CSV table of C-alpha atoms in Angstrom, one decimal:
chain,number,residue,atom,x,y,z
A,1,MET,CA,-16.0,98.8,-39.5
A,2,ILE,CA,-14.8,96.1,-41.1
A,3,THR,CA,-15.7,94.7,-44.6
A,4,HIS,CA,-16.8,91.3,-45.6
A,5,ASP,CA,-14.0,90.9,-47.2
A,6,GLN,CA,-11.8,92.1,-44.2
A,7,TYR,CA,-14.0,89.5,-42.0
A,8,LEU,CA,-13.7,86.5,-44.2
A,9,ALA,CA,-9.6,86.7,-44.2
A,10,THR,CA,-10.0,86.7,-40.3
A,11,ARG,CA,-8.3,83.7,-39.1
A,12,ARG,CA,-8.9,83.8,-35.6
A,13,PHE,CA,-11.8,85.9,-33.4
A,14,GLY,CA,-9.3,86.2,-30.1
A,15,ALA,CA,-12.3,88.6,-28.0
A,16,LEU,CA,-14.4,84.9,-28.3
A,17,ASP,CA,-11.7,83.4,-26.1
A,18,GLY,CA,-12.6,86.2,-23.5
A,19,VAL,CA,-16.7,85.3,-23.6
A,20,ARG,CA,-16.0,81.6,-22.9
A,21,ALA,CA,-13.7,82.6,-20.2
A,22,ILE,CA,-16.9,84.9,-18.9
A,23,ALA,CA,-19.1,82.0,-19.6
A,24,ALA,CA,-16.9,79.5,-17.8
A,25,VAL,CA,-16.7,81.6,-14.3
A,26,LEU,CA,-20.4,82.4,-14.6
A,27,VAL,CA,-21.4,78.6,-14.2
A,28,VAL,CA,-18.9,78.1,-11.5
A,29,VAL,CA,-20.2,81.2,-9.6
A,30,PHE,CA,-23.7,80.2,-10.5
A,31,HIS,CA,-22.8,76.7,-8.8
A,32,TYR,CA,-20.9,78.2,-5.6
A,33,GLY,CA,-20.9,81.4,-5.3
A,34,GLY,CA,-24.2,81.4,-3.0
A,35,PRO,CA,-26.9,83.9,-2.3
A,36,ASN,CA,-24.7,86.9,-3.0
A,37,TRP,CA,-24.6,86.2,-6.6
A,38,VAL,CA,-28.4,85.4,-7.6
A,39,ARG,CA,-28.4,88.3,-9.9
A,40,ALA,CA,-25.9,87.2,-11.6
A,41,ASN,CA,-28.3,84.4,-13.2
A,42,GLY,CA,-24.6,82.5,-13.9
A,43,TRP,CA,-26.6,79.7,-15.5
A,44,ILE,CA,-27.1,81.4,-18.1
A,45,GLY,CA,-22.9,81.3,-19.1
A,46,VAL,CA,-24.2,78.1,-20.7
A,47,HIS,CA,-26.1,79.8,-23.4
A,48,LEU,CA,-23.1,81.7,-24.0
A,49,PHE,CA,-21.2,78.5,-24.7
A,50,PHE,CA,-23.9,77.4,-27.0
A,51,VAL,CA,-24.1,80.1,-29.3
A,52,LEU,CA,-20.4,80.4,-30.1
A,53,SER,CA,-20.4,76.9,-30.8
A,54,GLY,CA,-23.0,77.0,-33.1
A,55,PHE,CA,-21.3,80.1,-34.5
A,56,LEU,CA,-17.7,78.6,-35.1
A,57,ILE,CA,-18.6,75.4,-36.0
A,58,THR,CA,-20.6,76.9,-39.2
A,59,THR,CA,-18.5,79.8,-40.0
A,60,LEU,CA,-15.6,76.9,-40.3
A,61,ALA,CA,-17.1,74.7,-42.3
A,62,LEU,CA,-19.0,77.8,-45.0
A,63,ARG,CA,-15.3,78.7,-45.1
A,64,GLU,CA,-14.6,75.0,-45.8
A,65,GLU,CA,-17.1,75.0,-48.2
A,66,ALA,CA,-16.4,78.0,-50.2
A,67,ARG,CA,-12.3,77.4,-50.2
A,68,ASN,CA,-13.0,73.6,-51.2
A,69,GLY,CA,-16.1,73.2,-53.0
A,70,ARG,CA,-17.6,71.0,-50.3
A,71,VAL,CA,-17.3,70.3,-46.5
A,72,SER,CA,-15.5,67.1,-45.5
A,73,LEU,CA,-17.9,65.6,-42.7
A,74,ALA,CA,-15.1,62.7,-42.4
A,75,GLU,CA,-12.8,65.3,-41.3
A,76,PHE,CA,-15.2,67.4,-39.3
A,77,TYR,CA,-15.8,64.3,-36.9
A,78,ILE,CA,-12.5,64.0,-37.0
A,79,ARG,CA,-11.8,67.1,-35.5
A,80,ARG,CA,-14.5,67.5,-33.2
A,81,ALA,CA,-14.0,63.7,-31.6
A,82,PHE,CA,-10.2,64.7,-30.9
A,83,ARG,CA,-11.3,67.9,-30.1
A,84,ILE,CA,-14.2,66.6,-27.7
A,85,LEU,CA,-13.7,63.2,-26.4
A,86,PRO,CA,-10.3,62.6,-25.1
A,87,VAL,CA,-10.6,65.7,-22.3
A,88,TYR,CA,-14.4,64.4,-21.3
A,89,TYR,CA,-13.1,60.7,-20.8
A,90,VAL,CA,-10.3,61.8,-19.2
A,91,VAL,CA,-12.4,63.9,-16.8
A,92,ILE,CA,-14.9,60.4,-16.0
A,93,GLY,CA,-11.9,58.9,-15.2
A,94,VAL,CA,-11.2,61.3,-12.4
A,95,VAL,CA,-14.6,61.5,-11.4
A,96,VAL,CA,-14.8,58.2,-10.2
A,97,VAL,CA,-11.4,57.2,-8.9
A,98,PHE,CA,-11.8,60.3,-6.4
A,99,ALA,CA,-15.5,59.4,-5.6
A,100,TYR,CA,-14.0,55.6,-4.6
A,101,PHE,CA,-10.9,57.0,-3.1
A,102,ARG,CA,-13.3,59.7,-0.9
A,103,GLY,CA,-15.5,56.7,-0.2
A,104,MET,CA,-18.5,57.9,-1.8
A,105,GLY,CA,-20.0,54.7,-2.6
A,106,LEU,CA,-20.5,54.2,-6.4
A,107,ARG,CA,-23.9,52.5,-6.2
A,108,HIS,CA,-24.7,54.4,-3.4
A,109,SER,CA,-23.6,58.0,-5.1
A,110,GLY,CA,-25.5,57.0,-8.2
A,111,ILE,CA,-21.9,57.2,-10.7
A,112,ILE,CA,-22.3,53.6,-11.6
A,113,GLU,CA,-25.8,54.1,-12.5
A,114,ALA,CA,-25.0,57.5,-14.7
A,115,LEU,CA,-22.0,56.0,-15.8
A,116,PRO,CA,-23.0,54.4,-19.0
A,117,TRP,CA,-25.4,57.5,-20.0
A,118,ASN,CA,-22.6,59.9,-19.5
A,119,VAL,CA,-19.9,57.8,-21.6
A,120,ALA,CA,-22.7,57.7,-24.3
A,121,PHE,CA,-23.1,61.7,-24.0
A,122,VAL,CA,-26.7,61.0,-23.3
A,123,GLY,CA,-26.1,62.7,-19.4
A,124,GLU,CA,-28.7,65.1,-19.8
A,125,TYR,CA,-31.6,62.5,-19.1
A,126,HIS,CA,-29.3,60.8,-16.1
A,127,GLN,CA,-27.0,63.3,-14.1
A,128,MET,CA,-24.2,61.5,-12.7
A,129,ALA,CA,-22.6,62.9,-9.0
A,130,LEU,CA,-19.9,65.5,-9.7
A,131,PHE,CA,-20.3,65.8,-13.1
A,132,GLY,CA,-23.8,67.0,-13.6
A,133,GLN,CA,-23.0,70.2,-15.5
A,134,ALA,CA,-21.7,67.6,-18.7
A,135,TRP,CA,-25.5,67.5,-19.6
A,136,THR,CA,-24.4,70.5,-22.1
A,137,LEU,CA,-21.8,68.0,-23.7
A,138,GLY,CA,-24.6,66.0,-24.6
A,139,VAL,CA,-26.8,68.2,-26.2
A,140,GLU,CA,-23.6,69.8,-28.2
A,141,GLN,CA,-23.0,66.2,-28.9
A,142,LYS,CA,-25.9,65.4,-30.9
A,143,PHE,CA,-25.8,68.9,-32.3
A,144,TYR,CA,-22.3,68.0,-34.0
A,145,LEU,CA,-23.9,64.9,-35.4
A,146,VAL,CA,-26.6,66.2,-36.9
A,147,TRP,CA,-26.2,70.0,-38.4
A,148,PRO,CA,-23.3,69.3,-40.8
A,149,LEU,CA,-25.2,66.5,-41.9
A,150,LEU,CA,-28.2,68.6,-42.6
A,151,ALA,CA,-26.8,71.7,-43.9
A,152,PHE,CA,-23.7,70.4,-45.6
A,153,GLY,CA,-23.8,66.9,-46.3
A,154,VAL,CA,-26.8,66.9,-48.6
A,155,GLY,CA,-25.2,68.8,-51.4
A,156,ALA,CA,-24.5,72.3,-52.1
A,157,LEU,CA,-27.2,74.8,-50.1
A,158,GLY,CA,-27.8,78.1,-51.2
A,159,PHE,CA,-27.5,80.6,-49.0
A,160,VAL,CA,-31.7,80.8,-49.1
A,161,LYS,CA,-32.0,77.0,-48.0
A,162,ARG,CA,-29.4,77.2,-45.4
A,163,LEU,CA,-31.0,80.4,-43.6
A,164,SER,CA,-34.5,78.9,-44.1
A,165,LEU,CA,-33.4,75.6,-42.5
A,166,SER,CA,-31.4,77.1,-39.3
A,167,VAL,CA,-33.6,79.3,-38.9
A,168,GLY,CA,-37.0,76.8,-39.0
A,169,LEU,CA,-35.0,74.6,-36.5
A,170,VAL,CA,-35.0,77.3,-34.2
A,171,ALA,CA,-38.7,77.6,-34.6
A,172,LEU,CA,-39.2,73.6,-34.1
A,173,MET,CA,-36.7,73.9,-30.9
A,174,LEU,CA,-38.5,76.3,-29.3
A,175,ALA,CA,-41.9,74.7,-29.9
A,176,LEU,CA,-41.2,72.0,-28.5
A,177,ILE,CA,-39.5,73.2,-25.4
A,178,PRO,CA,-43.1,72.2,-23.5
A,179,PHE,CA,-42.9,68.6,-25.0
A,180,MET,CA,-39.2,67.3,-25.1
A,181,PRO,CA,-36.8,68.1,-22.5
A,182,TYR,CA,-33.7,70.1,-23.5
A,183,ALA,CA,-35.1,71.0,-26.8
A,184,GLY,CA,-34.7,74.7,-26.0
A,185,ALA,CA,-31.0,74.1,-25.6
A,186,TYR,CA,-30.6,73.6,-28.7
A,187,SER,CA,-32.3,77.0,-30.2
A,188,PRO,CA,-28.5,78.8,-28.9
A,189,ILE,CA,-26.5,76.9,-30.8
A,190,LEU,CA,-28.8,77.2,-34.1
A,191,ILE,CA,-29.2,80.7,-33.8
A,192,GLY,CA,-25.5,80.8,-33.4
A,193,CYS,CA,-25.1,79.1,-36.5
A,194,THR,CA,-28.2,81.0,-38.5
A,195,LEU,CA,-25.7,84.5,-37.4
A,196,ALA,CA,-22.7,82.2,-39.2
A,197,ILE,CA,-25.0,82.0,-42.3
A,198,VAL,CA,-25.7,85.4,-42.6
A,199,LEU,CA,-22.3,86.7,-42.1
A,200,HIS,CA,-20.7,84.9,-44.3
A,201,HIS,CA,-22.9,85.9,-47.2
A,202,ARG,CA,-22.5,89.3,-48.4
A,203,LYS,CA,-25.8,90.9,-48.4
A,204,GLY,CA,-26.5,89.3,-45.1
A,205,PHE,CA,-22.9,90.8,-43.4
A,206,ALA,CA,-24.3,94.5,-44.8
A,207,ALA,CA,-27.5,94.0,-42.9
A,208,LEU,CA,-25.4,93.0,-40.1
A,209,ARG,CA,-22.7,95.1,-40.3
A,210,VAL,CA,-23.9,98.0,-38.2
A,211,PHE,CA,-23.3,95.6,-35.5
A,212,THR,CA,-19.8,95.7,-36.4
A,213,HIS,CA,-19.2,98.9,-34.9
A,214,PRO,CA,-17.9,99.0,-31.2
A,215,ALA,CA,-20.1,101.5,-30.1
A,216,VAL,CA,-22.7,99.1,-31.3
A,217,GLY,CA,-21.2,96.8,-29.4
A,218,LEU,CA,-20.9,98.4,-25.6
A,219,VAL,CA,-24.8,99.4,-26.4
A,220,VAL,CA,-25.5,95.6,-27.1
A,221,ALA,CA,-23.2,94.5,-24.5
A,222,ALA,CA,-25.1,96.9,-22.1
A,223,ALA,CA,-28.8,95.1,-22.8
A,224,LEU,CA,-26.8,91.8,-22.3
A,225,VAL,CA,-26.2,92.6,-19.2
A,226,ALA,CA,-29.4,94.5,-18.2
A,227,VAL,CA,-31.2,91.3,-19.2
A,228,GLN,CA,-29.0,88.7,-17.3
A,229,THR,CA,-28.9,90.7,-13.7
A,230,MET,CA,-32.4,91.4,-14.4
A,231,PHE,CA,-34.4,88.3,-15.9
A,232,GLY,CA,-36.2,87.7,-13.1
A,233,GLU,CA,-38.1,91.0,-13.9
A,234,ILE,CA,-38.1,90.6,-17.3
A,235,ALA,CA,-39.8,87.2,-17.5
A,236,GLU,CA,-42.3,88.6,-15.1
A,237,LEU,CA,-43.3,91.5,-17.1
A,238,LEU,CA,-43.6,89.7,-20.1
A,239,SER,CA,-45.6,86.8,-18.1
A,240,ASP,CA,-42.9,84.9,-19.5
A,241,GLU,CA,-43.4,81.6,-17.4
A,242,GLY,CA,-40.7,79.8,-17.5
A,243,GLY,CA,-38.2,82.1,-19.3
A,244,SER,CA,-38.2,80.9,-23.0
A,245,ILE,CA,-39.4,84.4,-24.0
A,246,THR,CA,-36.7,86.2,-22.1
A,247,GLY,CA,-34.0,83.6,-22.7
A,248,THR,CA,-34.1,84.2,-26.5
A,249,ILE,CA,-34.2,87.5,-26.2
A,250,TYR,CA,-30.8,87.0,-24.3
A,251,ILE,CA,-29.6,84.6,-26.5
A,252,LEU,CA,-30.1,87.1,-29.5
A,253,LEU,CA,-28.5,89.7,-28.0
A,254,ALA,CA,-25.7,87.6,-27.2
A,255,ALA,CA,-25.8,86.8,-31.3
A,256,LEU,CA,-25.5,90.3,-32.1
A,257,LEU,CA,-22.9,91.2,-29.5
A,258,VAL,CA,-20.4,88.8,-31.8
A,259,PRO,CA,-20.0,90.6,-35.0
A,260,SER,CA,-18.4,93.5,-32.9
A,261,LEU,CA,-16.1,90.8,-31.2
A,262,VAL,CA,-14.9,89.2,-34.3
A,263,ALA,CA,-14.5,92.7,-36.0
A,264,GLY,CA,-12.0,93.3,-33.1
A,265,GLY,CA,-11.3,97.3,-32.1
A,266,GLY,CA,-13.0,98.8,-29.7
A,267,PRO,CA,-12.9,98.5,-25.5
A,268,LEU,CA,-14.9,95.9,-25.3
A,269,ALA,CA,-13.0,93.8,-27.9
A,270,TRP,CA,-9.7,94.6,-26.5
A,271,PHE,CA,-10.4,93.7,-22.7
A,272,LEU,CA,-11.7,90.3,-23.9
A,273,SER,CA,-8.6,89.7,-26.0
A,274,LEU,CA,-6.3,90.1,-22.7
A,275,LYS,CA,-3.7,87.1,-22.4
A,276,PRO,CA,-5.8,86.4,-18.7
A,277,MET,CA,-8.8,86.4,-20.6
A,278,ARG,CA,-8.0,84.3,-23.6
A,279,PHE,CA,-5.8,82.0,-20.8
A,280,ILE,CA,-9.3,81.0,-19.1
A,281,GLY,CA,-10.9,80.8,-22.5
A,282,GLU,CA,-8.4,78.3,-23.7
A,283,ARG,CA,-9.0,76.1,-20.9
A,284,SER,CA,-12.6,77.1,-20.3
A,285,TYR,CA,-14.0,73.5,-21.3
A,286,SER,CA,-11.7,71.2,-18.8
A,287,LEU,CA,-12.8,74.4,-16.1
A,288,TYR,CA,-16.0,73.6,-16.7
A,289,LEU,CA,-15.5,69.7,-17.1
A,290,MET,CA,-13.4,69.5,-13.7
A,291,GLN,CA,-15.5,72.4,-11.5
A,292,GLY,CA,-17.6,69.4,-9.6
A,293,VAL,CA,-14.8,67.6,-8.3
A,294,VAL,CA,-12.6,70.2,-7.4
A,295,ALA,CA,-15.5,72.1,-5.5
A,296,VAL,CA,-16.1,68.7,-3.4
A,297,ALA,CA,-12.1,68.3,-3.3
A,298,ILE,CA,-11.8,71.8,-2.0
A,299,ALA,CA,-14.5,71.6,0.4
A,300,GLY,CA,-13.1,68.2,1.8
A,301,ALA,CA,-9.6,69.3,2.5
A,302,ILE,CA,-11.0,72.9,3.9
A,303,PRO,CA,-14.0,72.7,5.7
A,304,GLN,CA,-14.9,76.5,5.4
A,305,PHE,CA,-14.9,76.3,1.8
A,306,ALA,CA,-17.8,74.1,2.1
A,307,PRO,CA,-20.2,76.9,2.1
A,308,HIS,CA,-21.3,78.1,-1.4
A,309,ARG,CA,-20.3,81.5,-1.1
A,310,THR,CA,-17.8,84.3,-3.0
A,311,LEU,CA,-14.7,83.0,-1.7
A,312,THR,CA,-15.9,79.3,-2.3
A,313,ALA,CA,-16.5,80.3,-5.7
A,314,VAL,CA,-13.1,82.1,-6.3
A,315,ALA,CA,-11.7,78.9,-4.6
A,316,VAL,CA,-12.7,76.7,-7.1
A,317,THR,CA,-11.9,78.6,-10.0
A,318,ILE,CA,-8.4,79.2,-9.2
A,319,VAL,CA,-7.8,75.4,-8.4
A,320,GLY,CA,-10.0,74.3,-11.3
A,321,LEU,CA,-7.9,76.5,-13.7
A,322,LEU,CA,-4.8,74.8,-12.5
A,323,GLY,CA,-6.4,71.6,-13.2
A,324,ALA,CA,-7.3,72.7,-16.5
A,325,ASP,CA,-4.4,74.3,-17.6
A,326,LEU,CA,-2.7,70.4,-17.1
A,327,LEU,CA,-5.5,69.0,-18.7
A,328,TYR,CA,-4.8,71.6,-21.6
A,329,ARG,CA,-1.5,71.0,-22.2
A,330,TRP,CA,-1.0,66.9,-21.4
A,331,VAL,CA,-4.5,65.5,-23.3
A,332,GLU,CA,-6.8,68.4,-25.0
A,333,LEU,CA,-3.4,70.3,-27.1
A,334,PRO,CA,-1.8,66.6,-27.8
A,335,MET,CA,-5.0,64.9,-29.1
A,336,ILE,CA,-6.0,67.7,-31.5
A,337,ASP,CA,-2.5,67.7,-32.6
A,338,VAL,CA,-3.3,63.5,-33.3
A,339,GLY,CA,-6.4,64.5,-34.7
A,340,ARG,CA,-4.7,66.8,-37.4
A,341,ARG,CA,-2.0,64.5,-38.2
A,342,ILE,CA,-4.7,62.0,-39.1
A,343,ILE,CA,-6.6,64.6,-41.2
A,344,ALA,CA,-3.0,64.8,-42.9
A,345,ARG,CA,-2.3,61.4,-43.9
A,346,ARG,CA,-5.7,61.2,-45.2
A,347,ARG,CA,-5.3,64.1,-47.3
A,348,ALA,CA,-2.0,63.2,-48.6
A,349,LYS,CA,-3.7,58.9,-49.6
A,350,LYS,CA,-6.1,61.0,-51.6
A,351,ALA,CA,-3.3,63.1,-53.4
A,352,GLU,CA,-1.3,59.8,-54.4
A,353,PRO,CA,-3.1,58.7,-57.2
A,354,VAL,CA,-3.3,62.3,-59.0
A,355,ALA,CA,0.3,62.4,-58.2
A,356,GLU,CA,1.0,59.2,-60.4
A,357,VAL,CA,-1.0,60.5,-63.0
A,358,ALA,CA,0.1,63.9,-63.5
A,359,GLU,CA,3.8,62.3,-63.3
A,360,PRO,CA,3.9,60.9,-66.8
A,361,ALA,CA,2.3,64.4,-68.2
A,362,LEU,CA,5.0,66.7,-66.5
A,363,VAL,CA,7.7,64.4,-67.9
A,364,SER,CA,6.2,63.9,-71.6
A,365,ALA,CA,5.9,67.9,-71.5
């Protein structure tokens, strides 16, 4: 098991790329795998994405605060914008062009009507043909806008206040499920935030340190798989109509699995860190966005892939990964680099007045 200092010194959590890979493939299987994959409950892969998003974003912010004394919200939003927006809008363009040339009828298919909603990242309230899965990006974007302001933009919050904020927001989102559409989608992100806050604090890390052990990670992973494959039966046993309680149990298990993965070591972390898993994980965002248009294109070219079945899910995953790789290399990475250069220029400009004042003192000395 790693120490708290070793955890804070770890700069990359490679195994989490493997979790992203599994989450993306689960969603594809859910959409295109057919009845043979019903028990896989692939829709739950979205919750894995959400937990990781909350954990990683909050961990990066906490470490920046510890390093610099504060979190630069401007830099945060620049990084998020250049990471999320370019490929998102490129895929929207691909969807519109593809639908037009395929003769779907942009108005008849509802694409024109839904387009402004999806451009504005409120697609969860008006989903678009071939792009319906993008509702999750609407949820995440609003999280990115609000959470940093609450947790890092109102002055330095102590561990207890920040933890109380995240736990209170989780409880609020769960309570709002019967009244507000998609409120429950924010709870897994906030549970990921809560995990990050606890692990960053020395005493919090000590409380969860047992979960960094590889053997404990395997037990948690087994429980996670059991809930996933028997979701309906567990919900029925708990009289959990709608599955919110069972879903929360699943999300908590996903969060408790993370410590063993970020610690590294053990067969599970090793497997999830393999190059093929990391390859898929790094391209999971584009794969997730591209799956709808890829599925229709494949079915149009090869009618045998029109029915939803295992072979269709495999084909969509493979072809989707090829397209995702192009987007990753030609859009995601270059635009992330643009964001980094903008941040570097902002920092250089801020440093210029300091250099001008410091120089005379250095000469006089």
